[in-house]
mmCIF file of N, CA and C in Angstrom:
data_model
loop_
_atom_site.group_PDB
_atom_site.id
_atom_site.type_symbol
_atom_site.label_atom_id
_atom_site.label_comp_id
_atom_site.label_asym_id
_atom_site.label_seq_id
_atom_site.Cartn_x
_atom_site.Cartn_y
_atom_site.Cartn_z
ATOM 1 N N MET A 13 -11.280 -9.972 10.726
ATOM 2 C CA MET A 13 -11.599 -9.416 12.038
ATOM 3 C C MET A 13 -10.954 -7.903 11.802
ATOM 4 N N ARG A 14 -11.694 -7.200 12.257
ATOM 5 C CA ARG A 14 -10.836 -5.953 12.018
ATOM 6 C C ARG A 14 -10.287 -5.221 13.293
ATOM 7 N N HIS A 15 -9.443 -4.655 13.391
ATOM 8 C CA HIS A 15 -8.636 -4.227 14.574
ATOM 9 C C HIS A 15 -8.678 -2.267 14.700
ATOM 10 N N GLU A 16 -9.408 -1.888 15.366
ATOM 11 C CA GLU A 16 -9.650 -0.411 15.583
ATOM 12 C C GLU A 16 -8.239 -0.071 15.469
ATOM 13 N N GLY A 17 -7.848 1.487 14.972
ATOM 14 C CA GLY A 17 -6.686 2.029 15.329
ATOM 15 C C GLY A 17 -5.520 1.279 14.467
ATOM 16 N N VAL A 18 -5.383 0.226 13.222
ATOM 17 C CA VAL A 18 -4.767 -0.094 12.661
ATOM 18 C C VAL A 18 -4.385 0.314 11.633
ATOM 19 N N ASP A 19 -5.455 1.037 10.946
ATOM 20 C CA ASP A 19 -5.276 1.247 9.601
ATOM 21 C C ASP A 19 -4.142 1.839 9.139
ATOM 22 N N VAL A 20 -3.805 1.317 8.143
ATOM 23 C CA VAL A 20 -2.093 1.637 7.663
ATOM 24 C C VAL A 20 -2.579 1.671 5.999
ATOM 25 N N GLY A 21 -2.029 2.527 5.242
ATOM 26 C CA GLY A 21 -1.932 2.363 3.892
ATOM 27 C C GLY A 21 -0.422 2.245 3.580
ATOM 28 N N ILE A 22 0.136 1.228 2.166
ATOM 29 C CA ILE A 22 1.092 0.809 1.638
ATOM 30 C C ILE A 22 1.299 1.531 0.551
ATOM 31 N N VAL A 23 2.034 2.428 0.035
ATOM 32 C CA VAL A 23 2.008 3.197 -1.356
ATOM 33 C C VAL A 23 3.393 2.714 -2.164
ATOM 34 N N THR A 24 3.016 2.048 -3.159
ATOM 35 C CA THR A 24 4.021 1.335 -4.173
ATOM 36 C C THR A 24 4.121 1.805 -5.395
ATOM 37 N N SER A 25 5.206 1.667 -6.085
ATOM 38 C CA SER A 25 5.150 2.045 -7.654
ATOM 39 C C SER A 25 6.319 0.667 -8.114
ATOM 40 N N GLY A 26 6.172 0.437 -9.436
ATOM 41 C CA GLY A 26 7.203 -0.281 -10.405
ATOM 42 C C GLY A 26 7.847 -1.346 -9.610
ATOM 43 N N LYS A 27 9.011 -1.155 -9.676
ATOM 44 C CA LYS A 27 9.567 -2.587 -9.176
ATOM 45 C C LYS A 27 9.359 -2.764 -7.650
ATOM 46 N N ALA A 28 9.441 -1.513 -6.768
ATOM 47 C CA ALA A 28 8.969 -1.624 -5.560
ATOM 48 C C ALA A 28 7.585 -2.464 -5.123
ATOM 49 N N HIS A 29 6.892 -2.305 -6.179
ATOM 50 C CA HIS A 29 5.469 -3.124 -5.782
ATOM 51 C C HIS A 29 5.615 -4.734 -6.175
ATOM 52 N N TYR A 30 6.495 -4.947 -6.897
ATOM 53 C CA TYR A 30 6.662 -6.172 -7.275
ATOM 54 C C TYR A 30 7.197 -6.718 -6.050
ATOM 55 N N ASP A 31 8.168 -6.307 -5.766
ATOM 56 C CA ASP A 31 8.949 -6.560 -4.444
ATOM 57 C C ASP A 31 8.108 -7.018 -3.098
ATOM 58 N N LEU A 32 7.339 -5.858 -3.223
ATOM 59 C CA LEU A 32 6.446 -5.591 -1.633
ATOM 60 C C LEU A 32 5.586 -7.489 -1.866
ATOM 61 N N MET A 33 5.228 -7.370 -2.886
ATOM 62 C CA MET A 33 4.619 -8.698 -3.607
ATOM 63 C C MET A 33 5.067 -9.673 -3.148
ATOM 64 N N GLU A 34 6.504 -10.234 -3.321
ATOM 65 C CA GLU A 34 6.847 -11.031 -3.383
ATOM 66 C C GLU A 34 7.195 -11.135 -2.141
ATOM 67 N N VAL A 35 7.563 -10.380 -0.790
ATOM 68 C CA VAL A 35 7.666 -10.455 0.176
ATOM 69 C C VAL A 35 6.270 -11.093 0.777
ATOM 70 N N LEU A 36 5.173 -10.173 0.571
ATOM 71 C CA LEU A 36 3.948 -11.059 1.426
ATOM 72 C C LEU A 36 4.226 -12.504 0.438
ATOM 73 N N ARG A 37 4.183 -12.766 -0.569
ATOM 74 C CA ARG A 37 3.636 -14.145 -0.939
ATOM 75 C C ARG A 37 4.594 -15.207 -0.127
ATOM 76 N N ARG A 38 6.097 -14.869 0.072
ATOM 77 C CA ARG A 38 6.899 -15.625 0.734
ATOM 78 C C ARG A 38 6.400 -15.934 2.237
ATOM 79 N N LEU A 39 5.912 -14.623 2.917
ATOM 80 C CA LEU A 39 4.944 -15.251 4.291
ATOM 81 C C LEU A 39 3.836 -15.339 4.058
ATOM 82 N N ALA A 40 3.438 -15.736 2.868
ATOM 83 C CA ALA A 40 1.850 -16.153 3.010
ATOM 84 C C ALA A 40 1.111 -15.238 3.476
ATOM 85 N N ILE A 41 0.921 -13.971 3.139
ATOM 86 C CA ILE A 41 0.152 -12.946 3.174
ATOM 87 C C ILE A 41 -0.522 -12.270 2.188
ATOM 88 N N SER A 42 -1.645 -12.716 2.282
ATOM 89 C CA SER A 42 -2.300 -12.382 0.695
ATOM 90 C C SER A 42 -2.845 -10.897 1.358
ATOM 91 N N PRO A 43 -3.454 -10.003 -0.078
ATOM 92 C CA PRO A 43 -3.725 -8.818 0.095
ATOM 93 C C PRO A 43 -5.129 -8.624 0.934
ATOM 94 N N SER A 44 -5.969 -9.926 0.761
ATOM 95 C CA SER A 44 -7.428 -9.863 1.860
ATOM 96 C C SER A 44 -6.784 -10.005 2.998
ATOM 97 N N MET A 45 -6.024 -10.985 3.645
ATOM 98 C CA MET A 45 -5.288 -10.803 4.870
ATOM 99 C C MET A 45 -5.104 -9.519 5.366
ATOM 100 N N LEU A 46 -4.490 -8.512 4.447
ATOM 101 C CA LEU A 46 -3.535 -7.247 5.146
ATOM 102 C C LEU A 46 -4.999 -6.482 4.935
ATOM 103 N N ALA A 47 -6.014 -6.311 4.356
ATOM 104 C CA ALA A 47 -7.234 -5.536 4.194
ATOM 105 C C ALA A 47 -8.108 -6.195 5.407
ATOM 106 N N ALA A 48 -7.945 -7.553 5.865
ATOM 107 C CA ALA A 48 -8.889 -7.579 7.205
ATOM 108 C C ALA A 48 -8.574 -7.022 8.420
ATOM 109 N N VAL A 49 -6.993 -6.578 8.050
ATOM 110 C CA VAL A 49 -6.746 -6.115 9.676
ATOM 111 C C VAL A 49 -6.192 -4.600 9.326
ATOM 112 N N GLY A 50 -6.699 -4.155 8.409
ATOM 113 C CA GLY A 50 -6.695 -2.490 8.256
ATOM 114 C C GLY A 50 -5.939 -2.229 7.333
ATOM 115 N N VAL A 51 -5.116 -2.763 6.543
ATOM 116 C CA VAL A 51 -3.949 -2.648 5.720
ATOM 117 C C VAL A 51 -4.330 -2.477 4.401
ATOM 118 N N ARG A 52 -4.152 -1.235 3.640
ATOM 119 C CA ARG A 52 -4.458 -0.992 2.055
ATOM 120 C C ARG A 52 -3.601 -1.018 1.442
ATOM 121 N N LEU A 53 -3.300 -1.647 0.119
ATOM 122 C CA LEU A 53 -2.408 -1.138 -0.849
ATOM 123 C C LEU A 53 -2.711 -0.398 -1.925
ATOM 124 N N TYR A 54 -1.552 0.486 -2.274
ATOM 125 C CA TYR A 54 -1.845 1.020 -3.408
ATOM 126 C C TYR A 54 -1.106 1.560 -4.348
ATOM 127 N N LYS A 55 -0.917 0.766 -5.619
ATOM 128 C CA LYS A 55 0.335 0.873 -6.639
ATOM 129 C C LYS A 55 -0.135 2.309 -7.567
ATOM 130 N N LEU A 56 1.244 3.204 -7.469
ATOM 131 C CA LEU A 56 0.954 4.421 -8.295
ATOM 132 C C LEU A 56 1.393 3.907 -9.877
ATOM 133 N N GLY A 57 0.441 4.431 -10.800
ATOM 134 C CA GLY A 57 1.022 4.277 -12.160
ATOM 135 C C GLY A 57 2.153 5.196 -12.647
ATOM 136 N N LEU A 58 2.102 6.224 -12.268
ATOM 137 C CA LEU A 58 3.235 7.359 -12.179
ATOM 138 C C LEU A 58 3.245 8.045 -11.346
ATOM 139 N N VAL A 59 4.469 8.179 -10.852
ATOM 140 C CA VAL A 59 4.992 8.551 -9.650
ATOM 141 C C VAL A 59 5.340 10.326 -9.749
ATOM 142 N N TYR A 60 5.144 10.868 -10.792
ATOM 143 C CA TYR A 60 5.303 12.202 -11.358
ATOM 144 C C TYR A 60 4.428 12.297 -12.780
ATOM 145 N N PRO A 61 3.623 13.010 -12.666
ATOM 146 C CA PRO A 61 2.940 13.811 -11.911
ATOM 147 C C PRO A 61 2.135 13.275 -10.874
ATOM 148 N N LEU A 62 2.074 13.210 -9.654
ATOM 149 C CA LEU A 62 1.125 12.341 -8.907
ATOM 150 C C LEU A 62 -0.422 13.001 -8.966
ATOM 151 N N GLU A 63 -1.502 11.976 -9.098
ATOM 152 C CA GLU A 63 -2.545 12.153 -9.210
ATOM 153 C C GLU A 63 -3.038 12.519 -7.985
ATOM 154 N N THR A 64 -3.043 13.538 -7.422
ATOM 155 C CA THR A 64 -3.816 13.687 -6.029
ATOM 156 C C THR A 64 -4.949 13.243 -5.712
ATOM 157 N N SER A 65 -6.104 13.342 -6.314
ATOM 158 C CA SER A 65 -7.154 13.060 -5.789
ATOM 159 C C SER A 65 -7.446 11.806 -5.478
ATOM 160 N N ARG A 66 -6.762 10.969 -6.484
ATOM 161 C CA ARG A 66 -6.962 9.232 -6.187
ATOM 162 C C ARG A 66 -6.143 9.120 -5.194
ATOM 163 N N MET A 67 -4.709 9.644 -4.690
ATOM 164 C CA MET A 67 -4.172 9.414 -3.464
ATOM 165 C C MET A 67 -4.644 10.170 -2.306
ATOM 166 N N THR A 68 -5.627 10.935 -2.153
ATOM 167 C CA THR A 68 -6.105 11.435 -1.050
ATOM 168 C C THR A 68 -7.002 10.868 -0.881
ATOM 169 N N GLU A 69 -7.850 10.260 -1.657
ATOM 170 C CA GLU A 69 -9.005 9.220 -1.451
ATOM 171 C C GLU A 69 -8.246 7.755 -0.744
ATOM 172 N N PHE A 70 -7.342 7.361 -1.659
ATOM 173 C CA PHE A 70 -6.758 6.298 -0.864
ATOM 174 C C PHE A 70 -6.133 6.444 0.688
ATOM 175 N N ALA A 71 -5.703 7.638 0.978
ATOM 176 C CA ALA A 71 -5.068 7.960 2.615
ATOM 177 C C ALA A 71 -6.645 8.479 3.262
ATOM 178 N N ARG A 72 -7.438 9.185 2.853
ATOM 179 C CA ARG A 72 -8.493 9.032 3.837
ATOM 180 C C ARG A 72 -8.843 7.934 4.948
ATOM 181 N N GLY A 73 -8.938 8.381 5.950
ATOM 182 C CA GLY A 73 -9.579 7.592 7.500
ATOM 183 C C GLY A 73 -8.124 6.533 7.629
ATOM 184 N N LEU A 74 -7.101 6.806 7.033
ATOM 185 C CA LEU A 74 -6.120 6.183 7.512
ATOM 186 C C LEU A 74 -4.637 6.968 8.476
ATOM 187 N N ARG A 75 -4.324 6.046 9.535
ATOM 188 C CA ARG A 75 -3.418 6.561 10.736
ATOM 189 C C ARG A 75 -2.543 6.804 9.910
ATOM 190 N N GLU A 76 -1.660 5.857 9.307
ATOM 191 C CA GLU A 76 -0.124 6.173 8.810
ATOM 192 C C GLU A 76 -0.536 5.487 6.903
ATOM 193 N N VAL A 77 0.662 6.226 6.549
ATOM 194 C CA VAL A 77 1.159 6.068 5.304
ATOM 195 C C VAL A 77 2.271 5.777 5.210
ATOM 196 N N LEU A 78 2.683 4.417 4.836
ATOM 197 C CA LEU A 78 3.977 4.022 4.240
ATOM 198 C C LEU A 78 4.461 3.950 2.649
ATOM 199 N N VAL A 79 5.310 4.567 2.375
ATOM 200 C CA VAL A 79 5.641 4.734 0.854
ATOM 201 C C VAL A 79 6.669 3.975 0.568
ATOM 202 N N ILE A 80 6.571 2.985 0.163
ATOM 203 C CA ILE A 80 7.919 2.519 -0.173
ATOM 204 C C ILE A 80 8.641 2.658 -1.667
ATOM 205 N N GLU A 81 9.911 2.918 -1.825
ATOM 206 C CA GLU A 81 10.274 3.618 -3.077
ATOM 207 C C GLU A 81 11.588 2.609 -3.903
ATOM 208 N N GLU A 82 12.246 2.806 -4.836
ATOM 209 C CA GLU A 82 13.046 2.144 -5.381
ATOM 210 C C GLU A 82 14.196 2.595 -4.606
ATOM 211 N N LYS A 83 15.364 1.799 -4.817
ATOM 212 C CA LYS A 83 16.363 2.458 -4.435
ATOM 213 C C LYS A 83 17.281 3.680 -5.080
#
């Protein structure tokens, strides 16, 4: 079931990605469950230089983009 206006993207890389996936696992939230409510995940391969065309495509149509960085 899609909810209008909930489209959010989460961008991660490296350890931050694995930390996010562990949190989701502990909460019993699968990537398909996130997708069903309009949340997209994007794991960067490299943070610099950022491949802008892929990031632009990922963000297209999203209302919010959350970037999770390592400390």
